[in-house]
PDB file of C-alpha atoms in Angstrom:
ATOM      1  CA  MET A 727     -82.614  15.381 -27.750  1.00 58.00           C
ATOM      2  CA  ASN A 728     -83.365  18.826 -27.599  1.00 60.00           C
ATOM      3  CA  THR A 729     -81.601  21.310 -30.030  1.00 59.00           C
ATOM      4  CA  ASN A 730     -81.181  24.939 -30.071  1.00 60.00           C
ATOM      5  CA  ALA A 731     -81.356  27.193 -33.003  1.00 55.00           C
ATOM      6  CA  ALA A 732     -78.332  26.641 -34.258  1.00 66.00           C
ATOM      7  CA  GLY A 733     -79.043  22.768 -34.347  1.00 77.00           C
ATOM      8  CA  LEU A 734     -76.543  21.666 -31.196  1.00 79.00           C
ATOM      9  CA  SER A 735     -77.898  19.369 -28.662  1.00 88.00           C
ATOM     10  CA  ASP A 736     -78.136  20.909 -25.404  1.00 86.00           C
ATOM     11  CA  LYS A 737     -75.232  18.276 -24.202  1.00 89.00           C
ATOM     12  CA  LEU A 738     -72.912  20.087 -27.168  1.00 88.00           C
ATOM     13  CA  ARG A 739     -74.120  23.764 -26.548  1.00 85.00           C
ATOM     14  CA  THR A 740     -73.044  22.967 -22.649  1.00 86.00           C
ATOM     15  CA  THR A 741     -69.715  21.576 -23.615  1.00 89.00           C
ATOM     16  CA  TYR A 742     -68.857  24.364 -26.808  1.00 88.00           C
ATOM     17  CA  ASP A 743     -70.694  27.220 -26.178  1.00 90.00           C
ATOM     18  CA  ASN A 744     -69.831  28.525 -23.252  1.00 90.00           C
ATOM     19  CA  GLU A 745     -67.666  31.425 -21.609  1.00 92.00           C
ATOM     20  CA  GLU A 746     -64.288  29.528 -21.545  1.00 93.00           C
ATOM     21  CA  ASN A 747     -64.208  28.730 -25.085  1.00 93.00           C
ATOM     22  CA  TRP A 748     -65.537  32.228 -25.981  1.00 94.00           C
ATOM     23  CA  GLU A 749     -62.535  33.553 -23.899  1.00 96.00           C
ATOM     24  CA  ARG A 750     -60.045  31.347 -25.682  1.00 95.00           C
ATOM     25  CA  LEU A 751     -61.217  32.708 -29.287  1.00 96.00           C
ATOM     26  CA  ARG A 752     -60.585  36.472 -27.995  1.00 97.00           C
ATOM     27  CA  ARG A 753     -57.415  35.615 -26.976  1.00 97.00           C
ATOM     28  CA  LEU A 754     -56.414  33.545 -30.333  1.00 97.00           C
ATOM     29  CA  GLN A 755     -57.921  36.928 -32.298  1.00 97.00           C
ATOM     30  CA  ARG A 756     -55.663  39.169 -30.351  1.00 97.00           C
ATOM     31  CA  VAL A 757     -52.539  37.221 -30.840  1.00 98.00           C
ATOM     32  CA  SER A 758     -53.428  36.701 -34.568  1.00 97.00           C
ATOM     33  CA  ASN A 759     -53.882  40.293 -34.609  1.00 98.00           C
ATOM     34  CA  GLU A 760     -50.557  41.426 -32.844  1.00 97.00           C
ATOM     35  CA  LEU A 761     -48.716  38.506 -35.376  1.00 97.00           C
ATOM     36  CA  SER A 762     -50.615  39.455 -38.395  1.00 97.00           C
ATOM     37  CA  LEU A 763     -51.787  35.548 -38.609  1.00 97.00           C
ATOM     38  CA  ALA A 764     -54.854  34.025 -40.019  1.00 95.00           C
ATOM     39  CA  ILE A 765     -56.496  31.949 -37.182  1.00 95.00           C
ATOM     40  CA  PRO A 766     -56.126  29.120 -38.920  1.00 94.00           C
ATOM     41  CA  THR A 767     -52.293  29.637 -39.329  1.00 96.00           C
ATOM     42  CA  LEU A 768     -51.804  30.570 -35.527  1.00 97.00           C
ATOM     43  CA  LEU A 769     -53.644  27.051 -34.471  1.00 96.00           C
ATOM     44  CA  LEU A 770     -51.455  25.189 -36.562  1.00 96.00           C
ATOM     45  CA  ALA A 771     -48.444  26.845 -35.225  1.00 97.00           C
ATOM     46  CA  TYR A 772     -49.789  26.505 -31.801  1.00 96.00           C
ATOM     47  CA  LEU A 773     -49.764  22.622 -32.244  1.00 96.00           C
ATOM     48  CA  THR A 774     -46.570  22.807 -34.065  1.00 95.00           C
ATOM     49  CA  ASN A 775     -44.774  24.667 -31.171  1.00 96.00           C
ATOM     50  CA  GLN A 776     -45.642  22.355 -28.490  1.00 94.00           C
ATOM     51  CA  ALA A 777     -42.816  20.808 -26.541  1.00 93.00           C
ATOM     52  CA  PHE A 778     -44.173  17.148 -27.735  1.00 93.00           C
ATOM     53  CA  PRO A 779     -44.687  15.882 -30.930  1.00 91.00           C
ATOM     54  CA  ALA A 780     -47.475  17.093 -32.633  1.00 89.00           C
ATOM     55  CA  PHE A 781     -48.472  16.042 -36.308  1.00 91.00           C
ATOM     56  CA  PRO A 782     -51.245  18.135 -37.367  1.00 92.00           C
ATOM     57  CA  ILE A 783     -53.333  17.050 -40.503  1.00 93.00           C
ATOM     58  CA  ALA A 784     -54.556  20.156 -42.030  1.00 92.00           C
ATOM     59  CA  GLY A 785     -57.018  20.387 -45.154  1.00 92.00           C
ATOM     60  CA  SER A 786     -57.289  23.058 -47.668  1.00 94.00           C
ATOM     61  CA  ALA A 787     -60.274  23.967 -50.003  1.00 96.00           C
ATOM     62  CA  ASN A 788     -58.283  26.475 -51.980  1.00 97.00           C
ATOM     63  CA  LYS A 789     -55.006  28.052 -52.500  1.00 97.00           C
ATOM     64  CA  GLN A 790     -55.089  30.782 -50.150  1.00 95.00           C
ATOM     65  CA  GLN A 791     -56.129  27.966 -46.895  1.00 95.00           C
ATOM     66  CA  LEU A 792     -53.052  26.038 -48.392  1.00 96.00           C
ATOM     67  CA  LEU A 793     -50.788  28.893 -47.809  1.00 95.00           C
ATOM     68  CA  GLU A 794     -51.946  30.004 -44.832  1.00 94.00           C
ATOM     69  CA  ASN A 795     -51.439  26.231 -43.826  1.00 95.00           C
ATOM     70  CA  LEU A 796     -48.050  26.132 -44.939  1.00 95.00           C
ATOM     71  CA  GLN A 797     -47.014  29.272 -43.453  1.00 95.00           C
ATOM     72  CA  ALA A 798     -47.773  27.890 -40.156  1.00 95.00           C
ATOM     73  CA  GLY A 799     -44.626  25.445 -40.359  1.00 92.00           C
ATOM     74  CA  ASP A 800     -42.558  28.943 -40.288  1.00 96.00           C
ATOM     75  CA  VAL A 801     -44.126  30.363 -37.232  1.00 97.00           C
ATOM     76  CA  VAL A 802     -42.390  30.137 -34.105  1.00 97.00           C
ATOM     77  CA  LEU A 803     -44.088  31.062 -30.730  1.00 97.00           C
ATOM     78  CA  SER A 804     -42.536  32.353 -27.626  1.00 96.00           C
ATOM     79  CA  ALA A 805     -43.198  30.553 -24.287  1.00 95.00           C
ATOM     80  CA  GLU A 806     -45.285  33.337 -23.171  1.00 96.00           C
ATOM     81  CA  THR A 807     -47.387  33.599 -26.358  1.00 97.00           C
ATOM     82  CA  LEU A 808     -48.135  29.968 -25.850  1.00 96.00           C
ATOM     83  CA  ARG A 809     -49.033  30.264 -22.315  1.00 96.00           C
ATOM     84  CA  TYR A 810     -51.245  33.202 -22.868  1.00 97.00           C
ATOM     85  CA  LEU A 811     -53.001  31.339 -25.389  1.00 97.00           C
ATOM     86  CA  GLU A 812     -53.371  28.203 -23.119  1.00 94.00           C
ATOM     87  CA  ASP A 813     -54.359  30.034 -19.743  1.00 93.00           C
ATOM     88  CA  GLY A 814     -54.614  33.809 -20.755  1.00 92.00           C
ATOM     89  CA  VAL A 815     -51.532  34.277 -18.200  1.00 87.00           C
ATOM     90  CA  ALA A 816     -49.658  37.509 -20.267  1.00 81.00           C
ATOM     91  CA  SER A 817     -46.438  38.468 -19.187  1.00 68.00           C
TER      92      SER A 817
END
């Protein structure tokens, strides 16, 4: 198994370290800045704002992470924001 400098196998690097995923991260960063939310908070809010029932399991290593995770339950994302996060289409 070949690995790169980050210790990822070639298969993992190809699967996860690609332009599509970097673009997803840029969208997350943009929305988190616009809404003044930490990225983990936004990620949990994204999951709980889906039309289907979702019950994310989140861990916290410290009080700040716990507070960020709890905040996600109060975040309501618009359909436009969900669509932008999913496929980059802005209204």
